[in-house]
Amino acid sequence: MPESTGTKPSVLFVCVHNAGRSQMAAAWLTHLAGDRVEVRSAGSDPGTRVNPAAVAAMAEAGIDISAEAPKILTVDAVKESDVCVTMGCGDTCPVFPGKRYLDWKLDDPAGQGVEAVRRIRDEIKALVEDLIAEIAPVPARPRGARATACDGAAS
């Protein structure tokens, strides 16, 4: 399906600084969908580091994003993605035919404490779960097949 690999869907998450919302969304998608989806994130005006409150909020959910770094939005990143999800910077994302564009209306975690970022984190998780159900649902097991600990997405 994606131009880059032809085997699995790819998603690009974009916010202004690539320091909060898009980092959390990329981490949730990677965590929940595993290798069923290619995941990228970028910012139209990248910050210097990932928001510490976002790092702390994701750590509470068992996901470590402390080693991530903000990245600049490139035309190639958009071209290589099937779905581009913007969060507060929709007008800066280049538009190409055949791509799906979503704009998630989320509060900006910049300057907010962990308490406020938890709510944003949980909103992002719900949106990512809906996106996974659309683009990369867990394949049904054949009738009579037994479930294993490795089946499905990570929890």
Short mmCIF file of N, CA and C in Angstrom, two decimals:
data_model
loop_
_atom_site.label_atom_id
_atom_site.label_comp_id
_atom_site.label_asym_id
_atom_site.label_seq_id
_atom_site.Cartn_x
_atom_site.Cartn_y
_atom_site.Cartn_z
N MET A 1 0.80 -1.21 0.00
CA MET A 1 0.00 0.00 0.00
C MET A 1 0.85 1.28 0.00
N PRO A 2 1.87 1.44 0.89
CA PRO A 2 2.67 2.65 0.83
C PRO A 2 3.62 2.63 -0.36
N GLU A 3 3.97 3.83 -0.81
CA GLU A 3 4.91 3.94 -1.91
C GLU A 3 6.28 3.38 -1.53
N SER A 4 6.66 3.51 -0.26
CA SER A 4 8.01 3.14 0.13
C SER A 4 8.24 1.64 0.17
N THR A 5 7.29 0.84 0.69
CA THR A 5 7.54 -0.59 0.83
C THR A 5 6.54 -1.45 0.08
N GLY A 6 5.34 -0.95 -0.13
CA GLY A 6 4.33 -1.72 -0.80
C GLY A 6 3.73 -2.82 0.04
N THR A 7 4.09 -2.93 1.31
CA THR A 7 3.60 -4.03 2.13
C THR A 7 2.73 -3.64 3.30
N LYS A 8 2.93 -2.49 3.86
CA LYS A 8 2.14 -2.10 5.03
C LYS A 8 1.90 -0.60 5.01
N PRO A 9 0.83 -0.16 5.67
CA PRO A 9 0.53 1.27 5.67
C PRO A 9 1.58 2.07 6.43
N SER A 10 1.73 3.32 6.05
CA SER A 10 2.68 4.20 6.74
C SER A 10 1.96 5.47 7.16
N VAL A 11 2.33 5.95 8.34
CA VAL A 11 1.68 7.12 8.93
C VAL A 11 2.75 8.12 9.34
N LEU A 12 2.49 9.38 9.03
CA LEU A 12 3.34 10.49 9.45
C LEU A 12 2.53 11.37 10.38
N PHE A 13 3.04 11.60 11.59
CA PHE A 13 2.41 12.50 12.55
C PHE A 13 3.18 13.81 12.53
N VAL A 14 2.47 14.93 12.40
CA VAL A 14 3.11 16.24 12.30
C VAL A 14 2.49 17.21 13.29
N CYS A 15 3.32 17.85 14.11
CA CYS A 15 2.89 18.99 14.90
C CYS A 15 3.97 20.06 14.74
N VAL A 16 3.77 21.20 15.32
CA VAL A 16 4.68 22.32 15.06
C VAL A 16 6.12 21.98 15.48
N HIS A 17 6.31 21.58 16.73
CA HIS A 17 7.67 21.40 17.24
C HIS A 17 8.15 19.95 17.27
N ASN A 18 7.29 18.99 16.95
CA ASN A 18 7.63 17.57 17.01
C ASN A 18 8.24 17.24 18.38
N ALA A 19 7.65 17.86 19.40
CA ALA A 19 8.19 17.69 20.75
C ALA A 19 7.17 17.13 21.73
N GLY A 20 5.91 17.04 21.31
CA GLY A 20 4.87 16.58 22.23
C GLY A 20 3.87 15.67 21.56
N ARG A 21 2.85 16.28 20.94
CA ARG A 21 1.73 15.51 20.37
C ARG A 21 2.18 14.48 19.34
N SER A 22 2.97 14.90 18.37
CA SER A 22 3.37 13.97 17.31
C SER A 22 4.30 12.88 17.84
N GLN A 23 5.12 13.21 18.82
CA GLN A 23 5.99 12.20 19.44
C GLN A 23 5.15 11.16 20.19
N MET A 24 4.15 11.64 20.95
CA MET A 24 3.30 10.71 21.69
C MET A 24 2.49 9.84 20.73
N ALA A 25 1.97 10.43 19.66
CA ALA A 25 1.18 9.67 18.68
C ALA A 25 2.03 8.60 18.01
N ALA A 26 3.24 8.96 17.61
CA ALA A 26 4.13 7.98 16.97
C ALA A 26 4.46 6.85 17.93
N ALA A 27 4.70 7.19 19.18
CA ALA A 27 5.02 6.16 20.18
C ALA A 27 3.83 5.24 20.42
N TRP A 28 2.63 5.82 20.52
CA TRP A 28 1.43 4.98 20.71
C TRP A 28 1.23 4.05 19.51
N LEU A 29 1.38 4.58 18.30
CA LEU A 29 1.16 3.75 17.12
C LEU A 29 2.19 2.61 17.06
N THR A 30 3.43 2.92 17.33
CA THR A 30 4.46 1.89 17.35
C THR A 30 4.16 0.84 18.43
N HIS A 31 3.77 1.31 19.60
CA HIS A 31 3.49 0.42 20.73
C HIS A 31 2.28 -0.48 20.46
N LEU A 32 1.23 0.10 19.91
CA LEU A 32 -0.03 -0.64 19.73
C LEU A 32 -0.09 -1.47 18.45
N ALA A 33 0.53 -1.00 17.39
CA ALA A 33 0.44 -1.71 16.10
C ALA A 33 1.68 -2.54 15.80
N GLY A 34 2.75 -2.29 16.52
CA GLY A 34 3.97 -3.05 16.27
C GLY A 34 4.47 -2.84 14.86
N ASP A 35 4.87 -3.94 14.21
CA ASP A 35 5.45 -3.81 12.87
C ASP A 35 4.41 -3.85 11.75
N ARG A 36 3.13 -3.72 12.10
CA ARG A 36 2.08 -3.70 11.07
C ARG A 36 1.99 -2.34 10.37
N VAL A 37 2.64 -1.32 10.92
CA VAL A 37 2.57 0.04 10.37
C VAL A 37 3.95 0.68 10.42
N GLU A 38 4.31 1.40 9.36
CA GLU A 38 5.52 2.24 9.38
C GLU A 38 5.13 3.56 10.03
N VAL A 39 5.95 4.03 10.96
CA VAL A 39 5.60 5.23 11.73
C VAL A 39 6.70 6.27 11.59
N ARG A 40 6.28 7.52 11.33
CA ARG A 40 7.19 8.65 11.28
C ARG A 40 6.56 9.81 12.05
N SER A 41 7.40 10.73 12.51
CA SER A 41 6.89 11.97 13.08
C SER A 41 7.83 13.10 12.69
N ALA A 42 7.29 14.30 12.65
CA ALA A 42 8.10 15.46 12.25
C ALA A 42 7.41 16.74 12.72
N GLY A 43 8.13 17.84 12.61
CA GLY A 43 7.58 19.13 12.98
C GLY A 43 7.88 20.18 11.93
N SER A 44 6.96 21.13 11.78
CA SER A 44 7.17 22.20 10.81
C SER A 44 8.23 23.19 11.30
N ASP A 45 8.40 23.29 12.63
CA ASP A 45 9.42 24.13 13.25
C ASP A 45 9.94 23.38 14.48
N PRO A 46 10.77 22.34 14.26
CA PRO A 46 11.13 21.44 15.35
C PRO A 46 11.79 22.13 16.54
N GLY A 47 11.44 21.64 17.71
CA GLY A 47 12.05 22.13 18.94
C GLY A 47 13.44 21.53 19.11
N THR A 48 14.04 21.80 20.25
CA THR A 48 15.38 21.29 20.52
C THR A 48 15.36 19.97 21.27
N ARG A 49 14.23 19.65 21.92
CA ARG A 49 14.11 18.39 22.65
C ARG A 49 12.64 18.04 22.82
N VAL A 50 12.39 16.78 23.14
CA VAL A 50 11.03 16.34 23.39
C VAL A 50 10.59 16.91 24.74
N ASN A 51 9.35 17.36 24.80
CA ASN A 51 8.76 17.95 26.00
C ASN A 51 8.91 16.99 27.19
N PRO A 52 9.56 17.42 28.27
CA PRO A 52 9.74 16.54 29.44
C PRO A 52 8.42 16.05 30.03
N ALA A 53 7.37 16.86 29.98
CA ALA A 53 6.07 16.42 30.50
C ALA A 53 5.49 15.30 29.62
N ALA A 54 5.73 15.36 28.31
CA ALA A 54 5.29 14.28 27.41
C ALA A 54 6.08 13.01 27.69
N VAL A 55 7.38 13.15 27.92
CA VAL A 55 8.22 12.00 28.25
C VAL A 55 7.71 11.35 29.54
N ALA A 56 7.41 12.17 30.56
CA ALA A 56 6.94 11.65 31.84
C ALA A 56 5.57 10.98 31.70
N ALA A 57 4.67 11.61 30.96
CA ALA A 57 3.32 11.05 30.79
C ALA A 57 3.37 9.72 30.05
N MET A 58 4.19 9.63 29.03
CA MET A 58 4.31 8.37 28.29
C MET A 58 5.00 7.30 29.15
N ALA A 59 5.96 7.70 29.97
CA ALA A 59 6.62 6.74 30.86
C ALA A 59 5.61 6.13 31.82
N GLU A 60 4.65 6.92 32.28
CA GLU A 60 3.59 6.40 33.15
C GLU A 60 2.79 5.30 32.45
N ALA A 61 2.71 5.38 31.13
CA ALA A 61 1.98 4.37 30.34
C ALA A 61 2.91 3.23 29.91
N GLY A 62 4.15 3.26 30.38
CA GLY A 62 5.09 2.19 30.06
C GLY A 62 5.80 2.35 28.73
N ILE A 63 5.81 3.56 28.18
CA ILE A 63 6.43 3.81 26.88
C ILE A 63 7.53 4.86 27.06
N ASP A 64 8.74 4.52 26.65
CA ASP A 64 9.89 5.40 26.81
C ASP A 64 10.16 6.18 25.52
N ILE A 65 9.96 7.49 25.57
CA ILE A 65 10.27 8.33 24.41
C ILE A 65 11.43 9.28 24.73
N SER A 66 12.15 9.00 25.81
CA SER A 66 13.21 9.91 26.24
C SER A 66 14.37 10.02 25.25
N ALA A 67 14.56 9.01 24.42
CA ALA A 67 15.67 9.05 23.45
C ALA A 67 15.27 9.68 22.12
N GLU A 68 14.00 10.03 21.97
CA GLU A 68 13.54 10.63 20.72
C GLU A 68 14.03 12.06 20.60
N ALA A 69 14.12 12.55 19.37
CA ALA A 69 14.53 13.93 19.11
C ALA A 69 13.62 14.52 18.04
N PRO A 70 13.27 15.81 18.17
CA PRO A 70 12.44 16.45 17.14
C PRO A 70 13.12 16.42 15.77
N LYS A 71 12.30 16.21 14.74
CA LYS A 71 12.78 16.13 13.36
C LYS A 71 12.01 17.13 12.49
N ILE A 72 12.66 17.62 11.46
CA ILE A 72 12.05 18.58 10.54
C ILE A 72 11.13 17.86 9.56
N LEU A 73 10.02 18.47 9.26
CA LEU A 73 9.09 17.95 8.26
C LEU A 73 9.71 18.11 6.87
N THR A 74 9.75 17.02 6.11
CA THR A 74 10.29 17.07 4.75
C THR A 74 9.23 16.62 3.76
N VAL A 75 9.39 17.05 2.53
CA VAL A 75 8.50 16.62 1.46
C VAL A 75 8.58 15.10 1.30
N ASP A 76 9.78 14.54 1.41
CA ASP A 76 9.95 13.09 1.27
C ASP A 76 9.16 12.33 2.33
N ALA A 77 9.16 12.83 3.57
CA ALA A 77 8.41 12.14 4.63
C ALA A 77 6.93 12.07 4.28
N VAL A 78 6.40 13.14 3.70
CA VAL A 78 4.99 13.15 3.29
C VAL A 78 4.78 12.20 2.12
N LYS A 79 5.66 12.26 1.12
CA LYS A 79 5.53 11.40 -0.05
C LYS A 79 5.56 9.92 0.32
N GLU A 80 6.36 9.57 1.33
CA GLU A 80 6.54 8.17 1.72
C GLU A 80 5.44 7.67 2.66
N SER A 81 4.49 8.52 3.00
CA SER A 81 3.44 8.15 3.96
C SER A 81 2.09 8.03 3.27
N ASP A 82 1.31 7.06 3.72
CA ASP A 82 -0.05 6.90 3.21
C ASP A 82 -1.01 7.84 3.91
N VAL A 83 -0.78 8.04 5.21
CA VAL A 83 -1.65 8.87 6.03
C VAL A 83 -0.79 9.93 6.70
N CYS A 84 -1.20 11.19 6.59
CA CYS A 84 -0.52 12.29 7.27
C CYS A 84 -1.49 12.87 8.29
N VAL A 85 -1.10 12.80 9.56
CA VAL A 85 -1.94 13.31 10.64
C VAL A 85 -1.31 14.58 11.17
N THR A 86 -2.01 15.69 11.02
CA THR A 86 -1.51 16.96 11.54
C THR A 86 -2.19 17.28 12.86
N MET A 87 -1.49 18.04 13.67
CA MET A 87 -1.97 18.42 14.99
C MET A 87 -1.60 19.88 15.23
N GLY A 88 -2.37 20.76 14.64
CA GLY A 88 -2.12 22.18 14.85
C GLY A 88 -1.24 22.84 13.81
N CYS A 89 -0.94 22.14 12.72
CA CYS A 89 -0.09 22.76 11.70
C CYS A 89 -0.49 22.28 10.31
N GLY A 90 -1.76 22.02 10.10
CA GLY A 90 -2.24 21.44 8.86
C GLY A 90 -1.83 22.18 7.61
N ASP A 91 -1.71 23.50 7.67
CA ASP A 91 -1.39 24.27 6.48
C ASP A 91 0.08 24.17 6.08
N THR A 92 0.93 23.59 6.93
CA THR A 92 2.35 23.48 6.58
C THR A 92 2.70 22.14 5.96
N CYS A 93 1.76 21.21 5.94
CA CYS A 93 2.03 19.87 5.41
C CYS A 93 1.77 19.87 3.91
N PRO A 94 2.78 19.54 3.10
CA PRO A 94 2.58 19.51 1.65
C PRO A 94 1.48 18.51 1.28
N VAL A 95 0.68 18.87 0.30
CA VAL A 95 -0.44 18.02 -0.12
C VAL A 95 -0.08 17.32 -1.42
N PHE A 96 -0.25 16.00 -1.44
CA PHE A 96 0.00 15.19 -2.63
C PHE A 96 -1.23 14.35 -2.91
N PRO A 97 -1.55 14.14 -4.19
CA PRO A 97 -2.69 13.29 -4.53
C PRO A 97 -2.48 11.87 -4.00
N GLY A 98 -3.56 11.25 -3.59
CA GLY A 98 -3.50 9.86 -3.14
C GLY A 98 -3.14 9.68 -1.68
N LYS A 99 -2.85 10.75 -0.99
CA LYS A 99 -2.54 10.67 0.44
C LYS A 99 -3.81 10.96 1.23
N ARG A 100 -3.89 10.39 2.39
CA ARG A 100 -5.02 10.68 3.28
C ARG A 100 -4.51 11.66 4.33
N TYR A 101 -5.25 12.73 4.54
CA TYR A 101 -4.86 13.75 5.52
C TYR A 101 -5.91 13.82 6.62
N LEU A 102 -5.45 13.79 7.85
CA LEU A 102 -6.31 13.94 9.02
C LEU A 102 -5.77 15.09 9.85
N ASP A 103 -6.66 15.84 10.49
CA ASP A 103 -6.23 16.90 11.39
C ASP A 103 -6.86 16.64 12.74
N TRP A 104 -6.04 16.26 13.71
CA TRP A 104 -6.53 15.98 15.05
C TRP A 104 -6.44 17.26 15.87
N LYS A 105 -7.58 17.69 16.37
CA LYS A 105 -7.66 18.90 17.20
C LYS A 105 -7.31 18.53 18.64
N LEU A 106 -6.08 18.79 19.01
CA LEU A 106 -5.58 18.45 20.34
C LEU A 106 -4.92 19.67 20.97
N ASP A 107 -5.05 19.79 22.28
CA ASP A 107 -4.35 20.86 22.98
C ASP A 107 -2.84 20.66 22.83
N ASP A 108 -2.11 21.76 22.84
CA ASP A 108 -0.65 21.71 22.76
C ASP A 108 -0.11 21.50 24.17
N PRO A 109 0.69 20.45 24.38
CA PRO A 109 1.23 20.22 25.72
C PRO A 109 2.38 21.15 26.11
N ALA A 110 2.85 21.98 25.18
CA ALA A 110 3.97 22.88 25.48
C ALA A 110 3.63 23.76 26.69
N GLY A 111 4.52 23.77 27.65
CA GLY A 111 4.37 24.62 28.83
C GLY A 111 3.40 24.08 29.86
N GLN A 112 2.82 22.91 29.63
CA GLN A 112 1.87 22.33 30.57
C GLN A 112 2.55 21.27 31.43
N GLY A 113 1.99 21.04 32.60
CA GLY A 113 2.52 20.02 33.49
C GLY A 113 2.03 18.63 33.11
N VAL A 114 2.57 17.64 33.78
CA VAL A 114 2.24 16.24 33.49
C VAL A 114 0.74 15.99 33.64
N GLU A 115 0.10 16.63 34.62
CA GLU A 115 -1.33 16.42 34.83
C GLU A 115 -2.13 16.75 33.58
N ALA A 116 -1.85 17.87 32.96
CA ALA A 116 -2.55 18.27 31.74
C ALA A 116 -2.16 17.39 30.56
N VAL A 117 -0.91 16.99 30.51
CA VAL A 117 -0.42 16.19 29.39
C VAL A 117 -1.00 14.78 29.42
N ARG A 118 -1.31 14.27 30.61
CA ARG A 118 -1.95 12.94 30.71
C ARG A 118 -3.24 12.89 29.89
N ARG A 119 -4.05 13.93 29.99
CA ARG A 119 -5.32 13.97 29.26
C ARG A 119 -5.06 13.97 27.75
N ILE A 120 -4.09 14.75 27.31
CA ILE A 120 -3.73 14.79 25.89
C ILE A 120 -3.21 13.42 25.45
N ARG A 121 -2.36 12.82 26.27
CA ARG A 121 -1.83 11.48 25.99
C ARG A 121 -2.97 10.48 25.77
N ASP A 122 -3.96 10.52 26.66
CA ASP A 122 -5.07 9.57 26.57
C ASP A 122 -5.96 9.84 25.36
N GLU A 123 -6.14 11.12 25.01
CA GLU A 123 -6.89 11.46 23.79
C GLU A 123 -6.17 10.91 22.56
N ILE A 124 -4.86 11.09 22.54
CA ILE A 124 -4.06 10.60 21.40
C ILE A 124 -4.16 9.09 21.31
N LYS A 125 -4.08 8.40 22.43
CA LYS A 125 -4.17 6.93 22.41
C LYS A 125 -5.49 6.49 21.77
N ALA A 126 -6.60 7.11 22.16
CA ALA A 126 -7.90 6.74 21.60
C ALA A 126 -7.95 6.98 20.10
N LEU A 127 -7.41 8.11 19.64
CA LEU A 127 -7.38 8.40 18.21
C LEU A 127 -6.50 7.40 17.46
N VAL A 128 -5.37 7.04 18.04
CA VAL A 128 -4.47 6.07 17.42
C VAL A 128 -5.15 4.70 17.34
N GLU A 129 -5.85 4.31 18.39
CA GLU A 129 -6.56 3.03 18.36
C GLU A 129 -7.59 3.00 17.23
N ASP A 130 -8.31 4.10 17.04
CA ASP A 130 -9.27 4.19 15.93
C ASP A 130 -8.56 4.10 14.58
N LEU A 131 -7.43 4.78 14.47
CA LEU A 131 -6.66 4.75 13.22
C LEU A 131 -6.17 3.34 12.91
N ILE A 132 -5.68 2.64 13.91
CA ILE A 132 -5.21 1.26 13.70
C ILE A 132 -6.36 0.39 13.21
N ALA A 133 -7.53 0.54 13.79
CA ALA A 133 -8.68 -0.27 13.39
C ALA A 133 -9.01 -0.05 11.91
N GLU A 134 -8.75 1.15 11.41
CA GLU A 134 -9.02 1.47 10.00
C GLU A 134 -7.93 0.98 9.05
N ILE A 135 -6.68 1.20 9.42
CA ILE A 135 -5.60 0.96 8.44
C ILE A 135 -4.84 -0.34 8.65
N ALA A 136 -4.88 -0.90 9.85
CA ALA A 136 -4.08 -2.11 10.12
C ALA A 136 -4.76 -2.99 11.16
N PRO A 137 -5.99 -3.41 10.88
CA PRO A 137 -6.67 -4.25 11.87
C PRO A 137 -5.93 -5.56 12.08
N VAL A 138 -6.08 -6.11 13.27
CA VAL A 138 -5.46 -7.41 13.56
C VAL A 138 -6.16 -8.45 12.71
N PRO A 139 -5.40 -9.24 11.95
CA PRO A 139 -6.04 -10.25 11.10
C PRO A 139 -6.78 -11.28 11.94
N ALA A 140 -7.91 -11.71 11.43
CA ALA A 140 -8.68 -12.74 12.13
C ALA A 140 -7.95 -14.07 12.04
N ARG A 141 -8.00 -14.84 13.13
CA ARG A 141 -7.40 -16.17 13.12
C ARG A 141 -8.35 -17.13 12.41
N PRO A 142 -7.80 -18.11 11.72
CA PRO A 142 -8.66 -19.12 11.10
C PRO A 142 -9.48 -19.83 12.18
N ARG A 143 -10.65 -20.25 11.80
CA ARG A 143 -11.53 -20.94 12.73
C ARG A 143 -10.80 -22.14 13.32
N GLY A 144 -10.88 -22.27 14.64
CA GLY A 144 -10.23 -23.39 15.31
C GLY A 144 -8.79 -23.11 15.73
N ALA A 145 -8.21 -22.01 15.25
CA ALA A 145 -6.84 -21.68 15.63
C ALA A 145 -6.82 -21.19 17.07
N ARG A 146 -5.75 -21.50 17.77
CA ARG A 146 -5.64 -21.09 19.16
C ARG A 146 -4.89 -19.77 19.26
N ALA A 147 -5.31 -18.94 20.20
CA ALA A 147 -4.62 -17.68 20.45
C ALA A 147 -3.31 -17.97 21.17
N THR A 148 -2.31 -17.15 20.89
CA THR A 148 -1.03 -17.26 21.58
C THR A 148 -0.72 -15.92 22.22
N ALA A 149 0.28 -15.92 23.08
CA ALA A 149 0.66 -14.68 23.75
C ALA A 149 1.17 -13.65 22.76
N CYS A 150 1.58 -14.07 21.58
CA CYS A 150 2.14 -13.15 20.59
C CYS A 150 1.07 -12.59 19.65
N ASP A 151 -0.15 -13.09 19.71
CA ASP A 151 -1.20 -12.60 18.82
C ASP A 151 -1.59 -11.18 19.17
N GLY A 152 -1.94 -10.40 18.16
CA GLY A 152 -2.49 -9.06 18.37
C GLY A 152 -1.43 -8.04 18.67
N ALA A 153 -1.91 -6.86 19.01
CA ALA A 153 -1.03 -5.74 19.30
C ALA A 153 -0.56 -5.80 20.74
N ALA A 154 0.55 -5.16 20.99
CA ALA A 154 1.06 -5.05 22.35
C ALA A 154 0.09 -4.23 23.17
N SER A 155 0.01 -4.53 24.44
CA SER A 155 -0.92 -3.75 25.28
C SER A 155 -0.19 -2.81 26.18
#
